[in-house]
Amino acid sequence: MAAPAISRKATRGKRVERPYLHPYVAASLLGVVLFLAFLITGNGLGASGGLNRLVVMVQDWFVPQHVNTTAYLIPMAGGETNPLDNWVVWMVFGTLIGGALSGFFNGRLKVEINRGAHISPRTRLLVAFVGGAIMGYGARLARGCTSGQALSGGAVLSVGSWAFMLAVFIGAYALAYFVRKLWN
Amino acid sequence: MNPFPLPLESLLGQWGQYIVYLVIGVAFGAVLEMAGFGKSTKLAAQFYFKEMTVIKVMFGAIVVAMLLIFMATGVGLLDFNLVWVNPTYLWSGIVGGLIMGVGFILGGFCPGTSLVAAATLKLDGVLFALGVLFGIFVFGETVGSFEAFYNSGYLGRFTLPELFGLETGTVVLLVVLMALGVFAFAEYMERYVGKMPARAFPRWRMALAPVLLIVALPTVTIGQPTLAARWEQIAPQKAALLAERQVYVSAAELISVTTDPRARIILFDVRSEADYNLFHIRDARHIAPEALLGQAKQLRQDYTNTAFVLIGNDEVLPTELWKLLTAASLPNVYILEGGVNAWLDQFAAQADPPLARREDAKPGELAYRFTAALGERYPFAGLHKDAVANIPFEPKIKLAGKRGGSGGCG
């Protein structure tokens, strides 16, 4: 836990990059945030549902007729429905703000590409996009991502959420060996 | 009791309530960032057993939130019926999870963590988030072609205690024990595969295990309230509705609303099946009281803006049922004033041949003699609203707005 003893002066006004929280401390804080979300609102946390509404909002600007005739999209932006009229969209905005604030105050707000030692930045970005696309597709199929399904559903003991959580880890561990060049 | 979850929409307005979610989101994003979840290499290390932060933080957060949630519901602070529990769609959930696992190990994030990474200017996080948006777009355009699979394995609101037939407190304790096992395994891997130094394992962490177990104990011993116990908790507010007769609907009101095509009213006849077969009010469904209580959860999910009217021979049984259904958080439950007997008193005079009233009927019994079991085929089983146009009534049916979780990932 010993933070590097560098004064702010020594880094010419730049914020010193602070160490991350100990995992158990982070877990406790995250647990309390999740509990407060349930206590106050009755909802847990979420991310992909909000991103979905943002996607559909853009679709609704360009092809409203298509949105109004696609069963999956109608509840989000069909007719006069405003896709922003939903809590999870605002949670997404909050998550972005909270991440940026924490990054700023902890000296971690800087442009960088985190990658394994054996791949180029360009490969990393390409694989990140592909992985994200697969993740986005799977998250909608599973009706929620790690936040909305695993964390939230897990804490209230939903059977489907626990099955989902196991599946995510199985999927990732099963493939990990074959893509080890990406990360090691 | 049961002040939580708060009725945010009525407190802050349709848009005002989103401020609460924005603030929760800020806390969520900040904690994810401080945990190190904005850094893909830290997340991916999980899958090579080098650094197990992902599973520690995820399981730890689930355990902490679970303990607090079920303690709050156990003491009646939080109404679990109004807490959103992700409905189970087993097969699409499992396949979606496997696909997400693939995306996770390739991309190094999940959707929530990629937001934090993008917000802290990690370009791989930005690209991942863009990929997520693209994947979501493709899903929306293709789900129509495999809708049956998307909805497969549907089990509704289904929890682990229900699956295993165990008390909630027992499952809570088992989850805590399992998490402790996972933490021990994770630390073992970090030490021997990840070669993490000893200072990554400060001694204070050993105190957490007994703390979790001690916090779990009250949840196990208090248990979760039964419906009868929940009624005792909420009776101080809700009993007035019965005393002031605000939930007793007159026959005239019932007839005028059931013939209104805009109103959604479901009539539940909770008498014996024999009485139901002899005579019942038109369109009433027969259901045994226990079966109705068993369905309360499903009704709450499936119907919004629907009033449920309980019909007995008199008001005794429906009033007891009303208490339990209210304790089960089913909104908009009403009782037919005076039950079937009062209905017949009012309308069966037109019967030909006239019905005989039994003066020896005990409370809860049908007070009229029927010589044939014609069910709803009596003319007085259902009346046109013009027939009651001259009967004044005080309208009682008001549909309460929705409160509690509605789920966001759906």
XYZ file of C-alpha atoms in Angstrom:
594
model
C 0.000 0.000 0.000
C 3.028 2.280 0.099
C 2.332 5.108 -2.331
C 5.343 6.499 -4.145
C 6.531 9.535 -2.218
C 6.809 11.952 -5.119
C 5.666 15.495 -4.481
C 3.408 17.145 -7.002
C 6.117 19.734 -7.616
C 8.556 17.093 -8.773
C 6.194 16.029 -11.563
C 5.650 19.611 -12.724
C 1.983 19.904 -11.810
C 1.021 16.576 -13.292
C -0.954 14.371 -11.014
C 0.927 11.394 -9.688
C -0.487 8.093 -10.791
C -1.890 6.526 -7.676
C -2.058 2.760 -7.115
C -5.349 0.988 -7.595
C -7.446 0.036 -4.602
C -6.849 -3.332 -3.031
C -9.310 -5.735 -4.712
C -11.176 -6.420 -1.479
C -11.583 -2.721 -0.754
C -12.842 -2.133 -4.299
C -15.175 -5.110 -3.935
C -16.652 -3.721 -0.726
C -17.194 -0.281 -2.260
C -18.741 -1.769 -5.389
C -20.977 -3.964 -3.223
C -22.185 -0.926 -1.283
C -22.895 1.000 -4.500
C -24.815 -1.985 -5.869
C -26.777 -2.311 -2.631
C -27.644 1.390 -2.564
C -28.824 1.169 -6.173
C -31.182 -1.659 -5.252
C -32.281 -0.022 -2.008
C -33.091 3.376 -3.483
C -34.357 2.457 -6.930
C -35.193 -1.235 -6.917
C -32.909 -1.574 -9.927
C -29.344 -2.783 -9.894
C -26.591 -1.474 -12.117
C -26.459 -1.614 -15.892
C -24.494 -0.575 -18.927
C -25.311 -2.433 -22.110
C -29.024 -1.618 -21.913
C -28.148 2.071 -21.922
C -25.748 1.672 -24.825
C -28.488 -0.174 -26.678
C -30.845 2.793 -26.306
C -28.181 5.163 -27.560
C -27.678 2.985 -30.648
C -31.402 2.876 -31.282
C -31.657 6.634 -30.765
C -29.234 7.155 -33.648
C -31.115 4.621 -35.765
C -34.311 6.498 -34.983
C -32.819 9.741 -36.356
C -32.082 8.199 -39.723
C -34.573 5.392 -40.242
C -37.543 5.983 -37.906
C -39.779 3.839 -40.087
C -37.429 0.892 -39.681
C -37.386 1.341 -35.901
C -41.173 1.497 -35.860
C -41.462 -1.792 -37.714
C -38.811 -3.851 -35.914
C -40.232 -5.667 -32.918
C -37.031 -5.521 -30.867
C -36.551 -1.784 -31.371
C -40.121 -0.587 -30.845
C -40.069 -0.617 -27.033
C -36.901 1.502 -27.037
C -37.694 4.159 -29.625
C -40.864 3.216 -31.495
C -43.349 5.982 -32.225
C -43.007 8.850 -29.776
C -40.925 6.862 -27.291
C -37.842 8.792 -26.279
C -34.903 6.402 -25.876
C -33.435 8.732 -23.250
C -36.525 8.239 -21.091
C -34.964 5.270 -19.340
C -32.853 5.018 -16.219
C -30.051 2.880 -17.602
C -29.107 5.497 -20.207
C -28.466 7.953 -17.396
C -26.480 5.392 -15.511
C -24.240 5.068 -18.575
C -23.696 8.839 -18.625
C -22.909 8.706 -14.908
C -20.454 5.844 -15.381
C -18.551 7.846 -17.992
C -18.425 10.896 -15.701
C -17.428 8.851 -12.651
C -14.702 7.021 -14.556
C -13.281 10.268 -15.905
C -13.347 11.978 -12.491
C -11.652 9.063 -10.768
C -9.092 8.823 -13.554
C -8.352 12.533 -13.243
C -7.973 12.624 -9.467
C -5.860 9.481 -9.439
C -3.523 10.604 -12.204
C -4.667 7.938 -14.635
C -6.374 10.165 -17.167
C -4.008 9.849 -20.078
C -4.040 8.668 -23.654
C -2.612 5.177 -23.884
C -3.174 1.753 -25.380
C -2.903 -1.115 -22.945
C -1.788 -4.268 -24.718
C 0.271 -7.424 -24.459
C 3.976 -7.145 -25.194
C 3.854 -9.096 -28.433
C 1.244 -7.243 -30.433
C 1.305 -3.871 -32.129
C -0.963 -1.043 -31.045
C -2.809 -1.366 -34.330
C -3.514 -5.062 -33.766
C -4.642 -4.302 -30.244
C -7.120 -1.695 -31.435
C -8.462 -3.968 -34.149
C -8.925 -6.894 -31.770
C -10.496 -4.573 -29.191
C -13.115 -3.529 -31.732
C -13.818 -7.122 -32.781
C -13.971 -8.272 -29.162
C -16.280 -5.391 -28.340
C -18.604 -6.266 -31.202
C -18.773 -9.902 -30.066
C -19.309 -8.745 -26.505
C -22.071 -6.344 -27.510
C -23.869 -9.036 -29.464
C -23.589 -11.567 -26.651
C -24.657 -9.034 -24.033
C -27.898 -8.333 -25.838
C -28.552 -12.023 -26.412
C -28.049 -12.632 -22.696
C -30.204 -9.585 -21.839
C -27.470 -7.912 -19.911
C -23.775 -7.566 -19.463
C -21.454 -8.152 -16.576
C -23.056 -5.268 -14.676
C -26.721 -5.826 -15.398
C -26.731 -9.612 -15.298
C -23.772 -10.928 -13.338
C -23.426 -8.271 -10.635
C -27.043 -7.200 -10.240
C -28.735 -10.532 -10.873
C -26.046 -12.358 -8.918
C -26.624 -10.266 -5.796
C -30.383 -10.935 -5.809
C -29.735 -14.640 -6.483
C -31.338 -14.897 -9.926
C -30.851 -18.393 -11.335
C -30.336 -17.138 -14.895
C -27.736 -14.601 -13.801
C -25.625 -17.231 -12.060
C -25.816 -19.548 -15.068
C -24.839 -16.586 -17.245
C -21.892 -15.702 -15.024
C -20.514 -19.231 -15.197
C -20.924 -19.179 -18.977
C -18.911 -15.959 -19.326
C -15.999 -17.386 -17.355
C -16.169 -20.708 -19.215
C -16.179 -18.920 -22.566
C -13.228 -16.718 -21.671
C -11.126 -19.450 -20.036
C -11.816 -21.857 -22.896
C -10.401 -19.430 -25.439
C -7.683 -17.865 -23.280
C -4.973 -20.385 -24.122
C -5.442 -19.957 -27.870
C -5.159 -16.193 -27.802
C -2.386 -15.992 -25.217
C -0.197 -14.080 -27.686
C -2.577 -11.157 -27.336
C -1.869 -10.675 -23.657
C 1.421 -12.334 -22.708
C -42.276 -0.226 7.111
C -40.886 -1.140 3.727
C -40.021 2.443 2.783
C -37.601 1.202 0.115
C -37.288 1.203 -2.837
C -38.355 4.818 -3.016
C -41.155 5.835 -5.388
C -38.685 7.936 -7.372
C -41.013 8.940 -10.146
C -43.602 10.439 -7.823
C -40.892 12.072 -5.696
C -38.784 13.595 -8.459
C -40.857 13.409 -11.625
C -40.405 11.401 -14.779
C -37.107 13.047 -15.726
C -36.046 14.178 -12.277
C -35.681 10.584 -11.128
C -32.853 10.083 -13.594
C -30.619 12.340 -11.500
C -30.528 9.547 -8.933
C -29.390 7.096 -11.594
C -26.810 9.551 -12.875
C -25.329 9.856 -9.371
C -25.325 6.074 -8.893
C -23.624 5.800 -12.274
C -20.921 8.267 -11.190
C -20.225 6.157 -8.091
C -20.242 2.988 -10.195
C -17.814 4.402 -12.762
C -15.498 5.796 -10.088
C -15.328 2.484 -8.209
C -14.665 0.538 -11.417
C -11.856 2.924 -12.278
C -10.329 2.739 -8.795
C -10.460 -1.056 -8.932
C -8.292 -0.897 -12.037
C -11.003 -2.023 -14.413
C -10.115 0.646 -16.927
C -6.977 -1.265 -17.769
C -7.460 -4.162 -20.169
C -4.230 -5.957 -19.312
C -5.261 -6.111 -15.666
C -8.643 -7.577 -16.640
C -7.232 -10.109 -19.092
C -4.627 -11.338 -16.588
C -7.570 -12.988 -14.813
C -7.798 -15.581 -17.549
C -4.152 -16.577 -17.237
C -4.390 -16.936 -13.433
C -1.816 -14.197 -12.998
C -3.939 -11.570 -11.342
C -7.397 -12.458 -10.109
C -8.718 -8.965 -9.464
C -11.746 -9.476 -11.712
C -13.138 -12.429 -9.844
C -12.246 -11.014 -6.438
C -13.987 -7.711 -7.084
C -16.980 -9.288 -8.818
C -17.625 -11.970 -6.239
C -16.770 -9.655 -3.381
C -19.229 -7.034 -4.612
C -21.945 -9.628 -5.161
C -21.465 -11.018 -1.670
C -21.443 -7.601 0.027
C -24.508 -6.403 -1.880
C -26.316 -9.704 -1.315
C -25.719 -9.600 2.440
C -26.957 -6.027 2.705
C -29.964 -6.630 0.450
C -31.245 -9.675 2.289
C -30.599 -8.104 5.659
C -32.661 -5.113 4.536
C -35.484 -7.288 3.244
C -35.314 -9.502 6.355
C -35.934 -6.583 8.717
C -38.556 -5.099 6.413
C -36.598 -2.046 5.265
C -36.608 -3.100 1.626
C -39.480 -4.752 -0.217
C -37.917 -7.615 -2.141
C -41.033 -7.951 -4.289
C -40.237 -4.556 -5.769
C -36.586 -5.352 -6.385
C -35.807 -6.189 -9.991
C -34.628 -9.769 -10.312
C -33.388 -10.518 -13.805
C -35.845 -12.973 -15.315
C -34.229 -16.245 -16.283
C -33.979 -17.094 -19.970
C -31.696 -20.040 -19.470
C -30.549 -20.939 -22.977
C -30.141 -17.502 -24.506
C -28.470 -16.454 -21.248
C -25.930 -19.262 -21.349
C -25.132 -18.911 -25.063
C -24.969 -15.134 -24.709
C -22.621 -15.605 -21.757
C -20.319 -17.906 -23.736
C -20.214 -15.388 -26.597
C -19.427 -12.640 -24.109
C -16.617 -14.705 -22.665
C -15.078 -14.848 -26.149
C -15.469 -11.088 -26.540
C -13.977 -10.571 -23.087
C -10.749 -12.473 -23.743
C -10.309 -10.933 -27.192
C -11.191 -7.379 -26.301
C -10.126 -7.253 -22.698
C -13.180 -5.444 -21.343
C -16.841 -5.837 -20.682
C -19.269 -3.076 -21.698
C -19.243 -1.291 -18.329
C -15.482 -1.388 -17.893
C -14.898 -0.231 -21.470
C -16.889 2.914 -20.657
C -14.506 3.643 -17.800
C -11.491 2.882 -19.988
C -12.797 5.180 -22.713
C -13.511 7.896 -20.155
C -9.892 7.729 -18.996
C -8.662 8.001 -22.601
C -7.524 4.420 -23.092
C -7.780 4.065 -26.856
C -8.299 0.314 -26.704
C -11.264 1.053 -24.440
C -12.649 3.536 -26.962
C -12.387 1.000 -29.775
C -13.919 -1.700 -27.608
C -16.845 0.557 -26.705
C -17.374 1.367 -30.394
C -17.305 -2.370 -31.074
C -19.945 -2.907 -28.389
C -22.186 -0.305 -30.022
C -21.703 -2.023 -33.369
C -22.449 -5.469 -31.899
C -25.591 -4.140 -30.254
C -26.668 -2.627 -33.569
C -26.154 -5.935 -35.376
C -28.044 -7.781 -32.662
C -31.036 -5.471 -32.957
C -31.112 -6.079 -36.707
C -30.821 -9.864 -36.505
C -32.710 -10.921 -33.372
C -35.946 -11.048 -35.370
C -34.684 -14.110 -37.224
C -34.169 -16.226 -34.107
C -36.752 -14.893 -31.719
C -37.703 -18.366 -30.497
C -34.174 -19.012 -29.296
C -33.911 -15.521 -27.804
C -36.871 -16.379 -25.578
C -35.892 -19.973 -24.843
C -35.577 -21.460 -21.380
C -37.849 -18.828 -19.873
C -38.378 -19.404 -16.174
C -39.440 -15.918 -15.120
C -38.370 -14.406 -11.832
C -36.620 -17.428 -10.421
C -34.123 -17.379 -7.585
C -31.568 -19.831 -6.236
C -33.535 -20.420 -2.982
C -36.522 -21.428 -5.129
C -34.343 -23.645 -7.325
C -32.796 -25.539 -4.424
C -35.840 -25.396 -2.149
C -33.748 -23.814 0.600
C -34.301 -20.846 2.873
C -32.909 -17.599 1.493
C -30.640 -17.269 4.531
C -29.139 -20.700 3.884
C -28.366 -19.829 0.270
C -26.850 -16.528 1.376
C -24.562 -18.374 3.762
C -23.593 -20.919 1.089
C -22.754 -18.141 -1.367
C -20.532 -16.484 1.256
C -18.727 -19.775 1.895
C -18.309 -20.368 -1.836
C -16.916 -16.869 -2.285
C -14.394 -17.428 0.498
C -13.304 -20.586 -1.307
C -12.984 -18.655 -4.567
C -10.899 -15.958 -2.849
C -8.576 -18.562 -1.354
C -8.146 -20.219 -4.751
C -7.575 -16.844 -6.429
C -4.856 -15.905 -3.946
C -3.185 -19.281 -4.328
C -2.992 -18.768 -8.099
C -1.718 -15.222 -7.717
C 1.059 -16.402 -5.437
C 2.189 -19.400 -7.451
C 1.300 -18.543 -11.037
C 1.317 -14.747 -10.875
C 4.299 -14.665 -8.510
C 2.754 -11.719 -6.720
C 4.762 -10.391 -3.772
C 3.631 -10.941 -0.199
C 2.607 -7.309 0.196
C -0.259 -7.943 -2.210
C -1.778 -10.014 0.588
C -1.940 -7.731 3.636
C -2.814 -9.391 6.891
C -5.991 -7.335 7.466
C -7.715 -9.211 4.696
C -7.913 -12.302 6.904
C -10.297 -10.378 9.161
C -12.776 -10.052 6.305
C -13.801 -13.705 6.320
C -15.194 -13.712 9.878
C -16.807 -10.318 9.226
C -18.687 -11.694 6.209
C -19.798 -14.754 8.151
C -20.942 -12.715 11.149
C -22.907 -10.386 8.887
C -24.475 -13.416 7.189
C -25.722 -14.855 10.488
C -28.594 -12.453 11.171
C -29.863 -13.039 7.641
C -29.899 -16.745 8.375
C -31.565 -16.409 11.763
C -34.089 -13.651 10.959
C -35.050 -15.316 7.721
C -37.247 -13.627 5.175
C -40.731 -12.528 6.222
C -43.685 -14.754 5.324
C -46.716 -13.076 3.780
C -48.523 -13.076 7.128
C -45.493 -11.512 8.809
C -45.200 -8.972 6.028
C -48.836 -8.042 6.522
C -48.073 -7.337 10.189
C -45.265 -5.040 9.015
C -47.367 -3.080 6.566
C -50.672 -3.208 8.506
C -50.128 0.191 10.177
C -50.534 1.894 6.781
C -52.642 -0.539 4.853
C -55.261 -1.534 7.424
C -56.845 1.903 7.050
C -57.783 1.033 3.454
C -59.894 -1.798 4.809
C -61.304 0.147 7.754
C -62.300 3.055 5.515
C -63.640 0.563 2.980
C -61.598 2.117 0.201
C -60.977 -1.219 -1.464
C -64.528 -2.511 -1.397
C -66.058 -2.035 -4.827
C -69.829 -1.910 -5.185
C -71.581 -4.083 -7.730
C -72.721 -0.989 -9.609
C -69.169 0.271 -9.992
C -67.949 -3.138 -11.045
C -70.591 -3.394 -13.759
C -69.891 0.088 -15.055
C -66.142 -0.501 -15.292
C -66.150 -4.056 -16.596
C -68.236 -2.957 -19.551
C -65.755 -0.165 -20.254
C -63.402 -1.496 -22.942
C -60.541 0.711 -21.733
C -60.498 -0.698 -18.228
C -58.563 -3.822 -17.487
C -60.279 -5.654 -14.695
C -59.753 -9.256 -13.736
C -62.343 -10.900 -11.501
C -61.097 -13.690 -9.260
C -63.780 -15.878 -7.745
C -62.131 -17.388 -4.686
C -65.091 -19.450 -3.439
C -65.323 -23.217 -3.589
C -65.543 -24.743 -7.031
C -69.020 -26.113 -6.159
C -70.344 -22.625 -5.422
C -68.655 -21.330 -8.566
C -70.384 -23.960 -10.670
C -73.764 -23.181 -9.152
C -73.467 -19.492 -9.894
C -70.782 -16.954 -10.577
C -70.538 -13.432 -11.863
C -69.933 -13.357 -15.584
C -66.282 -13.468 -16.676
C -65.060 -14.250 -13.161
C -62.271 -16.821 -13.098
C -62.346 -19.473 -10.451
C -59.152 -19.765 -8.484
C -58.386 -21.330 -5.118
C -56.989 -18.864 -2.554
C -53.671 -20.719 -2.253
C -53.297 -20.818 -6.036
C -53.951 -17.090 -6.234
C -51.269 -16.390 -3.628
C -48.906 -18.605 -5.589
C -49.566 -16.569 -8.711
C -49.140 -13.172 -7.072
C -45.550 -12.904 -8.272
C -46.518 -13.698 -11.854
C -49.520 -11.370 -11.817
C -47.364 -8.530 -10.565
C -45.030 -9.065 -13.490
C -47.504 -9.727 -16.236
C -50.114 -7.058 -15.592
C -49.697 -3.371 -15.193
C -52.603 -0.970 -14.890
C -54.936 -3.843 -14.163
C -57.323 -4.047 -11.236
C -57.948 -7.405 -9.601
C -61.315 -7.838 -7.876
C -61.718 -10.633 -5.356
C -65.135 -12.213 -5.115
C -66.308 -14.350 -2.196
C -69.727 -15.284 -0.931
C -69.318 -12.386 1.476
C -66.322 -10.270 2.433
C -64.618 -12.479 5.014
C -62.339 -14.656 2.888
C -61.552 -11.959 0.277
C -60.527 -9.559 3.048
C -58.021 -12.055 4.460
C -56.731 -12.739 0.953
C -56.495 -9.029 0.251
C -54.121 -8.664 3.208
C -51.825 -11.405 1.942
C -51.876 -10.220 -1.677
C -51.083 -6.713 -0.494
C -48.242 -8.172 1.557
C -47.068 -9.832 -1.673
C -46.913 -6.294 -3.161
C -49.591 -6.974 -5.758
C -51.039 -3.543 -6.488
C -54.623 -2.626 -7.313
C -56.429 -5.440 -5.512
C -60.087 -4.803 -4.665
C -62.941 -6.723 -3.071
C -66.513 -7.005 -4.293
C -68.624 -5.313 -1.634
C -70.821 -7.882 0.097
C -69.644 -10.617 -2.244
C -71.920 -12.841 -4.304
C -74.629 -12.815 -1.653
C -75.016 -9.045 -1.814
C -74.956 -9.249 -5.623
C -77.805 -11.722 -5.562
C -79.699 -9.642 -2.969
C -79.486 -6.766 -5.392
C -80.139 -8.402 -8.742
C -81.700 -11.848 -8.291
C -85.122 -10.426 -7.547
C -85.606 -10.483 -11.311
C -85.001 -14.238 -11.363
C -87.704 -16.402 -12.776
C -88.443 -18.628 -10.951
C -87.314 -16.602 -7.910
C -84.354 -17.838 -5.913
C -84.828 -18.977 -2.358
C -82.642 -17.239 0.258
C -81.326 -19.457 3.019
C -81.666 -17.800 6.362
C -79.411 -20.369 7.996
C -76.345 -19.500 5.870
C -73.206 -19.167 7.966
C -70.515 -16.547 7.231
C -68.705 -17.476 4.034
C -71.530 -19.617 2.677
C -73.647 -19.028 -0.407
C -76.931 -17.646 0.916
C -79.112 -18.681 -2.032
C -80.331 -22.081 -3.151
C -79.699 -22.989 -6.762
C -81.424 -25.997 -8.243
C -79.146 -26.129 -11.277
C -75.446 -25.465 -11.699
C -75.694 -22.965 -14.516
C -72.618 -20.939 -13.628
C -72.765 -17.614 -15.431
C -75.715 -18.466 -17.663
C -78.157 -16.685 -15.409
C -79.327 -13.360 -16.751
C -78.375 -11.679 -13.476
C -74.809 -13.034 -13.654
C -73.816 -10.105 -15.819
C -75.686 -6.882 -16.352
C -75.458 -4.138 -18.869
C -74.268 -0.896 -17.411
C -77.536 0.780 -18.329
C -79.226 -1.520 -15.824
C -77.253 0.068 -12.998
C -77.153 3.590 -14.412
C -79.462 4.841 -11.679
C -77.579 3.272 -8.802
C -75.164 5.782 -7.303
C -71.757 4.596 -6.161
C -68.578 6.058 -4.855
C -65.799 5.092 -7.303
C -63.079 3.128 -5.533
C -60.933 1.712 -8.312
C -57.835 3.818 -8.811
C -54.836 2.301 -10.492
C -51.651 2.904 -8.548
C -48.525 3.737 -10.524
C -45.576 1.454 -10.811
C -42.855 1.480 -8.196
C -39.648 -0.421 -7.880
C -37.286 -1.940 -10.356
C -38.182 -2.399 -13.965
C -34.867 -3.729 -15.157
C -32.651 -1.863 -17.496
C -30.817 -4.389 -19.484
C -33.952 -5.657 -21.213
